[in-house]
Short mmCIF file of C-alpha atoms and ligand atoms in Angstrom, two decimals:
data_model
loop_
_atom_site.label_atom_id
_atom_site.label_comp_id
_atom_site.label_asym_id
_atom_site.label_seq_id
_atom_site.Cartn_x
_atom_site.Cartn_y
_atom_site.Cartn_z
CA THR A 203 0.00 0.00 0.00
CA PRO A 204 1.41 3.40 -0.96
CA THR A 205 2.78 5.35 1.99
CA ALA A 206 1.48 8.91 1.98
CA SER A 207 4.02 11.69 2.29
CA SER A 208 2.94 14.83 4.10
CA SER A 209 1.94 16.33 0.73
CA ASN A 210 -0.26 13.80 -1.01
CA PRO A 211 -3.64 12.84 0.43
CA ARG A 212 -3.68 10.78 3.63
CA ARG A 213 -5.93 7.73 3.96
CA VAL A 214 -8.31 8.47 6.83
CA ALA A 215 -10.30 5.86 8.80
CA TYR A 216 -13.02 7.13 11.13
CA PHE A 217 -14.65 5.10 13.90
CA TYR A 218 -18.19 5.68 15.13
CA ASP A 219 -20.86 3.67 16.97
CA PRO A 220 -24.44 4.97 16.46
CA ASP A 221 -25.35 4.01 20.05
CA VAL A 222 -22.82 6.35 21.68
CA GLY A 223 -25.13 9.39 21.75
CA ASN A 224 -27.78 7.56 23.81
CA TYR A 225 -25.81 7.42 27.06
CA VAL A 226 -26.51 10.05 29.73
CA TYR A 227 -24.33 10.69 32.84
CA TYR A 228 -27.25 12.44 34.59
CA LEU A 229 -29.42 15.49 33.97
CA GLY A 230 -27.23 18.57 34.48
CA HIS A 231 -23.89 16.76 34.20
CA PRO A 232 -21.60 18.72 31.82
CA MET A 233 -20.40 15.62 29.91
CA LYS A 234 -22.92 14.84 27.16
CA PRO A 235 -22.12 11.88 24.85
CA HIS A 236 -24.83 13.28 22.52
CA ARG A 237 -22.19 15.75 21.30
CA ILE A 238 -20.46 12.84 19.46
CA ARG A 239 -23.67 12.05 17.58
CA MET A 240 -24.00 15.76 16.71
CA ALA A 241 -20.47 15.82 15.32
CA HIS A 242 -21.11 12.62 13.34
CA ASN A 243 -24.31 14.01 11.83
CA LEU A 244 -22.52 17.18 10.75
CA ILE A 245 -19.61 15.14 9.30
CA VAL A 246 -22.08 13.04 7.27
CA ASN A 247 -24.08 16.09 6.09
CA TYR A 248 -20.91 17.81 4.93
CA GLY A 249 -20.39 14.70 2.77
CA LEU A 250 -17.09 13.66 4.40
CA CYS A 251 -18.29 10.07 4.75
CA ASP A 252 -21.36 7.86 4.47
CA ASP A 253 -23.60 7.38 7.46
CA ILE A 254 -23.50 4.10 9.35
CA ASP A 255 -26.62 2.53 10.81
CA GLU A 256 -27.23 0.21 13.76
CA THR A 257 -26.16 -2.85 11.78
CA GLY A 258 -22.93 -1.14 10.71
CA GLU A 259 -24.31 -1.02 7.14
CA SER A 260 -24.26 2.08 5.00
CA GLU A 261 -25.27 2.87 1.45
CA GLY A 262 -21.60 2.86 0.47
CA SER A 263 -20.77 -0.46 2.09
CA ARG A 264 -18.79 -3.00 0.09
CA SER A 265 -19.57 -6.71 -0.27
CA VAL A 266 -17.39 -8.99 1.86
CA ASN A 267 -15.54 -10.36 -1.20
CA ASP A 268 -14.48 -6.88 -2.30
CA PRO A 269 -10.63 -6.94 -2.52
CA ILE A 270 -10.12 -4.08 -0.05
CA VAL A 271 -12.36 -5.88 2.46
CA GLN A 272 -10.13 -8.93 2.15
CA GLU A 273 -6.95 -6.83 2.45
CA TYR A 274 -8.28 -4.96 5.47
CA ALA A 275 -9.60 -8.10 7.14
CA GLU A 276 -6.44 -10.16 6.50
CA GLY A 277 -4.09 -7.33 7.47
CA ASP A 278 -5.51 -6.84 10.90
CA GLY A 279 -6.41 -8.31 14.30
CA GLU A 280 -9.66 -10.29 14.70
CA ARG A 281 -11.33 -7.01 15.61
CA ALA A 282 -11.34 -6.08 11.92
CA LYS A 283 -12.96 -9.39 10.86
CA THR A 284 -16.24 -8.45 12.52
CA GLU A 285 -16.08 -5.16 10.70
CA ARG A 286 -18.23 -4.28 7.72
CA LEU A 287 -16.18 -1.98 5.56
CA THR A 288 -18.14 1.02 4.45
CA GLY A 289 -15.41 2.37 2.22
CA SER A 290 -17.65 4.28 -0.08
CA ARG A 291 -16.35 5.68 -3.30
CA GLY A 292 -15.94 9.43 -3.67
CA LYS A 293 -16.06 10.17 0.05
CA SER A 294 -13.01 11.55 1.85
CA MET A 295 -12.69 8.81 4.42
CA GLN A 296 -13.93 5.36 5.43
CA VAL A 297 -16.25 4.97 8.41
CA PHE A 298 -16.15 1.84 10.55
CA ARG A 299 -18.28 0.66 13.44
CA PRO A 300 -15.64 -0.64 15.85
CA ARG A 301 -15.88 -3.85 17.87
CA ARG A 302 -16.67 -3.07 21.49
CA ALA A 303 -13.75 -3.54 23.89
CA ASP A 304 -14.22 -6.39 26.36
CA ARG A 305 -12.78 -6.81 29.85
CA GLY A 306 -9.77 -8.63 28.37
CA ASP A 307 -8.93 -5.56 26.30
CA MET A 308 -9.45 -3.23 29.26
CA THR A 309 -7.37 -5.20 31.74
CA LYS A 310 -4.31 -4.71 29.55
CA PHE A 311 -4.07 -1.52 31.67
CA HIS A 312 -6.80 -1.51 34.32
CA SER A 313 -6.98 -3.90 37.29
CA ASP A 314 -9.35 -6.89 37.14
CA GLU A 315 -11.21 -5.73 40.25
CA TYR A 316 -11.80 -2.25 38.84
CA ILE A 317 -13.16 -3.54 35.50
CA GLU A 318 -15.29 -6.10 37.36
CA LEU A 319 -16.78 -3.17 39.33
CA LEU A 320 -17.48 -1.21 36.14
CA GLU A 321 -19.22 -4.27 34.65
CA LYS A 322 -21.62 -4.71 37.51
CA VAL A 323 -22.14 -1.27 39.11
CA THR A 324 -25.58 0.31 38.56
CA PRO A 325 -27.06 3.59 39.84
CA GLU A 326 -28.79 1.55 42.52
CA THR A 327 -25.73 -0.40 43.69
CA ALA A 328 -23.12 2.37 43.29
CA GLU A 329 -23.32 3.62 46.88
CA TYR A 330 -22.86 0.15 48.31
CA LEU A 331 -20.31 -1.19 45.79
CA THR A 332 -18.02 1.85 45.92
CA GLY A 333 -18.01 2.21 49.68
CA GLY A 334 -19.87 5.50 49.41
CA GLY A 335 -18.20 6.54 46.17
CA VAL A 336 -14.82 6.93 47.82
CA ARG A 337 -12.94 3.81 46.68
CA CYS A 338 -13.46 4.38 42.92
CA LEU A 339 -14.50 8.00 42.87
CA ILE A 340 -17.87 7.06 41.42
CA GLY A 341 -20.00 10.03 42.45
CA GLU A 342 -20.47 13.68 41.33
CA ASP A 343 -17.91 13.63 38.52
CA CYS A 344 -18.09 9.93 37.63
CA PRO A 345 -21.60 8.69 38.30
CA ALA A 346 -22.65 5.08 37.77
CA PHE A 347 -25.12 5.63 34.92
CA GLU A 348 -27.30 3.23 32.88
CA GLY A 349 -25.12 1.46 30.27
CA LEU A 350 -21.83 2.72 31.76
CA PHE A 351 -19.85 -0.38 30.79
CA GLU A 352 -21.24 -0.36 27.21
CA PHE A 353 -20.27 3.31 26.90
CA CYS A 354 -16.72 2.48 28.01
CA SER A 355 -16.61 -0.48 25.58
CA ILE A 356 -17.62 1.77 22.68
CA SER A 357 -15.08 4.47 23.57
CA ALA A 358 -12.19 2.06 24.16
CA GLY A 359 -13.18 -0.25 21.26
CA GLY A 360 -12.93 2.69 18.87
CA THR A 361 -9.48 3.72 20.04
CA ILE A 362 -8.11 0.15 20.02
CA ALA A 363 -9.50 -0.39 16.48
CA ALA A 364 -8.01 2.96 15.43
CA ALA A 365 -4.59 1.88 16.74
CA GLU A 366 -4.85 -1.55 15.05
CA THR A 367 -5.74 0.17 11.78
CA LEU A 368 -2.64 2.37 11.96
CA ASN A 369 -0.52 -0.68 12.84
CA SER A 370 -1.88 -2.62 9.85
CA GLY A 371 -1.00 0.23 7.48
CA ALA A 372 -4.62 0.29 6.23
CA ALA A 373 -4.80 4.03 7.00
CA ASP A 374 -2.40 6.92 7.70
CA ILE A 375 -4.76 8.80 10.02
CA THR A 376 -7.45 7.34 12.28
CA ILE A 377 -10.13 9.22 14.23
CA ASN A 378 -12.27 8.25 17.26
CA TRP A 379 -14.22 11.19 18.72
CA ALA A 380 -15.64 8.89 21.43
CA GLY A 381 -12.10 8.40 22.73
CA GLY A 382 -9.64 10.67 24.52
CA LEU A 383 -10.77 9.94 28.10
CA HIS A 384 -7.40 10.92 29.61
CA HIS A 385 -8.15 11.06 33.38
CA ALA A 386 -9.03 7.38 33.97
CA LYS A 387 -6.50 5.64 36.26
CA LYS A 388 -5.54 1.98 36.57
CA THR A 389 -7.91 1.32 39.44
CA GLU A 390 -10.23 4.30 39.56
CA ALA A 391 -12.43 6.64 37.57
CA SER A 392 -11.67 10.35 37.54
CA GLY A 393 -12.85 13.49 35.76
CA PHE A 394 -15.76 11.94 33.82
CA CYS A 395 -13.38 9.17 32.59
CA TYR A 396 -13.73 5.49 33.56
CA VAL A 397 -11.62 3.47 31.09
CA ASN A 398 -8.47 5.06 29.69
CA ASP A 399 -8.87 4.29 25.98
CA ILE A 400 -5.77 6.37 25.22
CA VAL A 401 -3.48 4.15 27.29
CA LEU A 402 -5.04 1.05 25.67
CA GLY A 403 -4.51 2.51 22.18
CA ILE A 404 -0.91 3.51 22.92
CA LEU A 405 -0.17 -0.01 24.27
CA GLU A 406 -1.44 -1.35 20.93
CA LEU A 407 0.79 1.08 18.96
CA LEU A 408 3.82 0.09 21.09
CA ARG A 409 3.59 -3.40 19.59
CA ILE A 410 4.87 -1.88 16.31
CA HIS A 411 6.51 1.44 17.23
CA PRO A 412 9.52 1.76 19.56
CA ARG A 413 8.49 5.35 20.38
CA VAL A 414 5.00 6.92 20.50
CA LEU A 415 4.30 10.61 21.08
CA TYR A 416 1.14 11.66 22.96
CA ILE A 417 -0.08 15.28 22.58
CA ASP A 418 -3.00 16.60 24.67
CA VAL A 419 -4.67 19.96 23.97
CA ASP A 420 -7.65 19.42 26.30
CA VAL A 421 -7.91 22.34 28.75
CA HIS A 422 -7.38 19.81 31.59
CA HIS A 423 -4.03 18.07 32.27
CA GLY A 424 -3.76 14.60 30.72
CA ASP A 425 -2.85 13.07 34.08
CA GLY A 426 -4.01 9.47 33.47
CA VAL A 427 -1.86 9.04 30.34
CA GLU A 428 1.14 10.79 31.88
CA GLU A 429 0.94 8.61 35.00
CA ALA A 430 0.68 5.38 32.96
CA PHE A 431 3.92 6.10 31.07
CA TYR A 432 5.76 8.28 33.63
CA THR A 433 8.71 5.92 34.06
CA THR A 434 9.30 4.85 30.44
CA ASP A 435 11.03 6.50 27.50
CA ARG A 436 8.90 4.56 24.98
CA VAL A 437 6.09 7.13 25.24
CA MET A 438 6.59 10.87 25.38
CA THR A 439 3.55 12.71 26.77
CA ALA A 440 3.10 16.43 26.11
CA SER A 441 0.12 18.17 27.75
CA PHE A 442 -0.92 21.81 27.21
CA HIS A 443 -3.44 22.72 29.92
CA ARG A 444 -4.85 25.33 32.23
CA PHE A 445 -2.95 25.26 35.55
CA GLY A 446 -3.61 26.90 38.94
CA GLU A 447 -6.80 26.39 40.96
CA PHE A 448 -8.03 24.09 38.17
CA PHE A 449 -8.84 20.36 37.90
CA PRO A 450 -6.96 18.01 38.24
CA GLY A 451 -4.25 20.28 39.71
CA THR A 452 -1.31 18.26 38.32
CA GLY A 453 0.84 19.12 35.29
CA ASP A 454 3.48 21.46 36.71
CA VAL A 455 6.27 22.31 34.23
CA ARG A 456 8.71 20.72 36.70
CA ASP A 457 7.03 17.30 36.40
CA ILE A 458 9.22 15.75 33.69
CA GLY A 459 9.07 12.00 34.33
CA MET A 460 11.08 9.57 36.46
CA LYS A 461 13.61 6.76 36.12
CA ARG A 462 13.97 5.84 32.44
CA GLY A 463 11.09 8.21 31.77
CA LYS A 464 12.92 11.26 33.12
CA GLY A 465 12.62 13.96 30.46
CA TYR A 466 9.84 12.11 28.60
CA SER A 467 6.89 13.84 30.27
CA ILE A 468 6.32 17.42 29.16
CA ASN A 469 3.92 19.76 30.91
CA VAL A 470 2.98 23.19 29.60
CA PRO A 471 0.93 24.89 32.35
CA LEU A 472 -1.08 27.87 31.06
CA ARG A 473 -3.31 30.55 32.57
CA ASP A 474 -6.90 31.27 31.54
CA GLY A 475 -7.74 33.47 28.57
CA ILE A 476 -5.05 32.21 26.21
CA ARG A 477 -5.68 33.11 22.54
CA ASP A 478 -4.72 31.49 19.22
CA ASP A 479 -1.48 33.38 18.61
CA SER A 480 -0.03 33.00 22.11
CA PHE A 481 -1.06 29.32 22.22
CA HIS A 482 0.66 28.61 18.86
CA SER A 483 3.73 30.60 19.92
CA ILE A 484 4.39 27.92 22.56
CA PHE A 485 2.73 24.84 20.96
CA LYS A 486 4.59 24.89 17.62
CA PRO A 487 8.20 25.35 18.80
CA ILE A 488 7.70 22.68 21.49
CA ILE A 489 6.16 20.14 19.09
CA ASN A 490 8.88 20.88 16.52
CA SER A 491 11.59 20.28 19.12
CA ILE A 492 9.91 17.10 20.40
CA ILE A 493 9.67 15.56 16.90
CA GLU A 494 13.28 16.56 16.17
CA HIS A 495 14.71 15.09 19.38
CA TYR A 496 12.36 12.16 20.04
CA GLN A 497 11.60 11.01 16.45
CA PRO A 498 8.38 9.14 17.27
CA GLY A 499 7.02 6.43 14.94
CA ALA A 500 3.40 7.44 15.58
CA ILE A 501 1.49 10.32 17.21
CA VAL A 502 -1.65 10.17 19.38
CA LEU A 503 -3.45 13.52 19.49
CA GLN A 504 -6.14 14.22 22.13
CA MET A 505 -8.24 17.10 20.79
CA GLY A 506 -10.37 17.97 23.84
CA ALA A 507 -12.67 20.77 22.69
CA ASP A 508 -12.98 22.40 26.10
CA SER A 509 -9.95 24.55 25.18
CA LEU A 510 -12.21 26.46 22.77
CA ALA A 511 -13.43 29.98 23.57
CA GLY A 512 -16.74 29.99 25.40
CA ASP A 513 -16.48 26.45 26.78
CA LYS A 514 -18.65 25.90 29.85
CA LEU A 515 -15.75 24.61 31.95
CA GLY A 516 -12.59 25.66 30.09
CA GLY A 517 -11.61 29.30 30.33
CA PHE A 518 -9.33 29.39 27.29
CA ASN A 519 -10.08 31.64 24.30
CA LEU A 520 -9.14 29.62 21.20
CA THR A 521 -11.13 29.99 17.98
CA LEU A 522 -12.19 27.06 15.78
CA GLN A 523 -9.23 27.80 13.47
CA GLY A 524 -6.83 28.13 16.41
CA HIS A 525 -7.85 24.79 17.93
CA ALA A 526 -7.78 23.05 14.54
CA GLU A 527 -4.34 24.48 13.74
CA CYS A 528 -2.92 22.02 16.33
CA ALA A 529 -4.22 19.09 14.23
CA ARG A 530 -3.12 20.69 10.95
CA PHE A 531 0.39 21.29 12.35
CA VAL A 532 0.75 17.71 13.63
CA LYS A 533 -0.57 16.22 10.35
CA ALA A 534 2.09 18.10 8.37
CA PHE A 535 4.90 15.95 9.86
CA GLY A 536 3.60 13.09 7.71
CA LEU A 537 3.68 10.55 10.58
CA PRO A 538 0.83 8.11 11.38
CA VAL A 539 -1.67 9.97 13.58
CA MET A 540 -4.48 8.72 15.82
CA MET A 541 -6.77 11.64 16.63
CA LEU A 542 -9.14 11.35 19.64
CA GLY A 543 -11.78 13.45 21.37
CA GLY A 544 -11.87 14.38 25.06
CA GLY A 545 -13.54 17.18 26.95
CA GLY A 546 -15.88 19.76 25.49
CA TYR A 547 -18.96 21.20 27.23
CA THR A 548 -20.49 23.74 24.86
CA THR A 549 -21.81 20.89 22.72
CA LYS A 550 -22.62 22.89 19.54
CA ASN A 551 -18.97 24.06 19.44
CA VAL A 552 -17.65 20.56 20.15
CA ALA A 553 -19.54 19.31 17.08
CA ARG A 554 -18.23 22.25 15.01
CA ALA A 555 -14.61 21.69 16.08
CA TRP A 556 -14.51 17.93 15.60
CA THR A 557 -16.26 18.19 12.22
CA TYR A 558 -13.81 20.84 11.06
CA GLU A 559 -10.81 18.87 12.37
CA THR A 560 -12.04 15.74 10.60
CA ALA A 561 -12.05 17.72 7.36
CA VAL A 562 -8.55 19.06 8.09
CA MET A 563 -7.25 15.48 8.35
CA CYS A 564 -9.07 14.60 5.10
CA GLY A 565 -7.55 17.64 3.39
CA LYS A 566 -11.02 18.96 2.62
CA GLU A 567 -12.32 22.55 2.78
CA LEU A 568 -15.80 23.05 4.29
CA ASP A 569 -18.33 25.78 3.50
CA GLU A 570 -18.70 28.15 6.47
CA ASN A 571 -22.50 27.85 6.14
CA LEU A 572 -23.57 24.68 7.91
CA PRO A 573 -25.41 22.12 5.77
CA TYR A 574 -28.91 21.22 6.90
CA ASN A 575 -28.53 18.48 9.55
CA GLN A 576 -30.50 16.67 12.23
CA TYR A 577 -29.46 19.16 14.94
CA MET A 578 -29.63 22.40 12.91
CA GLU A 579 -31.46 24.28 15.68
CA TYR A 580 -28.45 23.95 18.00
CA TYR A 581 -26.33 26.12 15.69
CA GLY A 582 -28.49 29.24 15.55
CA PRO A 583 -28.67 32.12 15.10
CA ARG A 584 -25.82 32.26 12.55
CA TYR A 585 -25.69 28.56 11.57
CA LYS A 586 -21.98 28.96 10.74
CA LEU A 587 -18.97 26.68 11.08
CA GLU A 588 -17.24 29.07 13.49
CA VAL A 589 -16.20 29.52 17.12
CA LEU A 590 -15.19 33.12 17.74
CA SER A 591 -12.91 34.41 20.50
CA ASN A 592 -14.29 36.79 23.14
CA ASN A 593 -12.77 39.82 24.85
CA THR A 594 -11.84 38.15 28.14
CA ASP A 595 -8.35 38.97 29.44
CA ASP A 596 -5.41 36.74 28.50
CA HIS A 597 -3.60 36.10 31.79
CA ASN A 598 -0.65 34.50 29.97
CA HIS A 599 1.89 37.34 29.95
CA PRO A 600 4.58 36.99 27.24
CA GLU A 601 7.37 36.69 29.82
CA TYR A 602 5.46 33.85 31.53
CA LEU A 603 5.04 31.92 28.27
CA ASP A 604 8.66 32.58 27.34
CA ALA A 605 9.94 31.20 30.64
CA ILE A 606 7.81 28.03 30.27
CA LYS A 607 8.93 27.57 26.64
CA ARG A 608 12.63 28.02 27.55
CA SER A 609 12.35 25.51 30.38
CA VAL A 610 10.69 22.87 28.16
CA LEU A 611 13.10 23.37 25.23
CA HIS A 612 16.07 23.18 27.61
CA ASN A 613 14.84 19.81 28.96
CA LEU A 614 14.35 18.52 25.40
CA LYS A 615 17.93 19.39 24.42
CA ASN A 616 19.18 17.27 27.31
CA LEU A 617 17.17 14.09 26.64
CA PRO A 618 19.28 11.27 28.11
CA HIS A 619 19.00 8.89 25.13
C1 V1D B 941 -13.96 17.15 44.18
N1 V1D B 941 -14.04 18.31 43.28
C2 V1D B 941 -14.90 17.96 42.14
C3 V1D B 941 -13.66 17.82 41.30
C4 V1D B 941 -13.70 18.71 40.07
O1 V1D B 941 -13.44 19.89 40.07
N2 V1D B 941 -14.01 18.03 38.97
C5 V1D B 941 -14.01 18.65 37.67
C6 V1D B 941 -13.74 17.53 36.68
C7 V1D B 941 -13.47 18.05 35.29
C8 V1D B 941 -13.26 16.87 34.34
C9 V1D B 941 -12.78 17.31 32.96
C10 V1D B 941 -12.80 16.11 32.01
C11 V1D B 941 -12.09 16.36 30.68
O2 V1D B 941 -12.62 17.49 30.03
O3 V1D B 941 -10.70 16.61 30.87
C12 V1D B 941 -12.28 15.16 29.82
C13 V1D B 941 -13.39 14.37 29.67
C14 V1D B 941 -13.07 13.38 28.80
O4 V1D B 941 -11.82 13.57 28.45
N3 V1D B 941 -11.35 14.67 29.06
C15 V1D B 941 -15.36 19.24 37.40
N4 V1D B 941 -16.49 18.66 37.72
C16 V1D B 941 -17.46 19.50 37.27
C17 V1D B 941 -18.89 19.21 37.41
C18 V1D B 941 -19.28 17.93 37.75
C19 V1D B 941 -20.62 17.63 37.88
C20 V1D B 941 -21.59 18.60 37.67
C21 V1D B 941 -21.21 19.88 37.33
C22 V1D B 941 -19.85 20.18 37.21
F1 V1D B 941 -19.47 21.44 36.89
C23 V1D B 941 -16.86 20.60 36.68
N5 V1D B 941 -15.54 20.43 36.76
C24 V1D B 941 -12.84 18.34 42.43
ZN1 ZN B 942 -11.05 18.68 29.70
#
């Protein structure tokens, strides 16, 4: 299969399960899985891919004896075999309904007891099973909701399938907007995250690649992924996040990894109000230096949309273009990329951002006027593909950003091996 250089078109595989939008944390909880269905509907109505229905069929689906079906199926783990390819002609990318992760997949990182708890906890039994919500943090942030384990299986199944697809060489870029749940720990839920799909996907990539780079632009620190790989040099984690009186509180610039991992965790702590230009002035030089010094074989990019201006929880001031520029910049290195979702609490803007960023990876331009879609009323009154910055203060003074940048670049120059 032809390898794509950074110039010619990249083969994009996109993973989506039509059930994902049905899960609800609880009324009033900021995390709304419905946002993923909104993004999918916009992606389909912009014509970037065919839709996929409950059976995984779509009008563009191929018959099982179609050569590419055989190639895809043979080239990959058994997960692919259950897959119906919907590689439709003329669309910019292929959409797949991923196999759901099972406890065997999940316990590649998480403890047996923790996954056993996730499988059996219900809203009714949560209090009792979690010792009052303390042992596994199942409570305000991480409630036990109806279908919790299925939701985790869909999220993790998508990211594992996306990693397998990159490993098989069947695509250059893979996308799972239901993934990116970066706070989940080995034995406990945290920050709306229960199963760390990112860690599971990176473990899959490590079967092929000696070095994997993880980049996190969610407004919250990617603590679960950093912790999982804190003492190894086989994964470099780089998180750009709001820091100071903000959840989860970790991610200080001085936290750089330990043991063989010393120097392989990068934290870029930022203040609220950061705008496109100041964000890029620190993001681009750091990513350039990381790629130069670390030379990863593959990149995992968590595109949490709560770093957009106007997010309910975030406090940053990035525009749609500014947020998407991170994906565009990473794509240009021409390395295999797995792009994942994450946070994002102003749901109409989450759908806008992830639709736009899907198009960026496909190399497609989108009309700024939204196409008619199932959730059109959410996008009023302008019905545009835009997220504009506001006039809140940027508390990231240039000398602050410069000091952080110098500290990070200095550490990168001195990587031990
Ligand atoms: C004990 N105190 C509560 C803890 C706390 O402040 N938790 C953060 C959690 C924010 C999680 C952000 C998740 C994420 O965006 O990073 C994400 C989600 C998926 O991938 N990434 C938070 N919870 C809320 C929240 C929770 C329930 C209801 C309303 C809320 F505002 C807002 N922010 C401390
Ligand atoms: Zn977040």
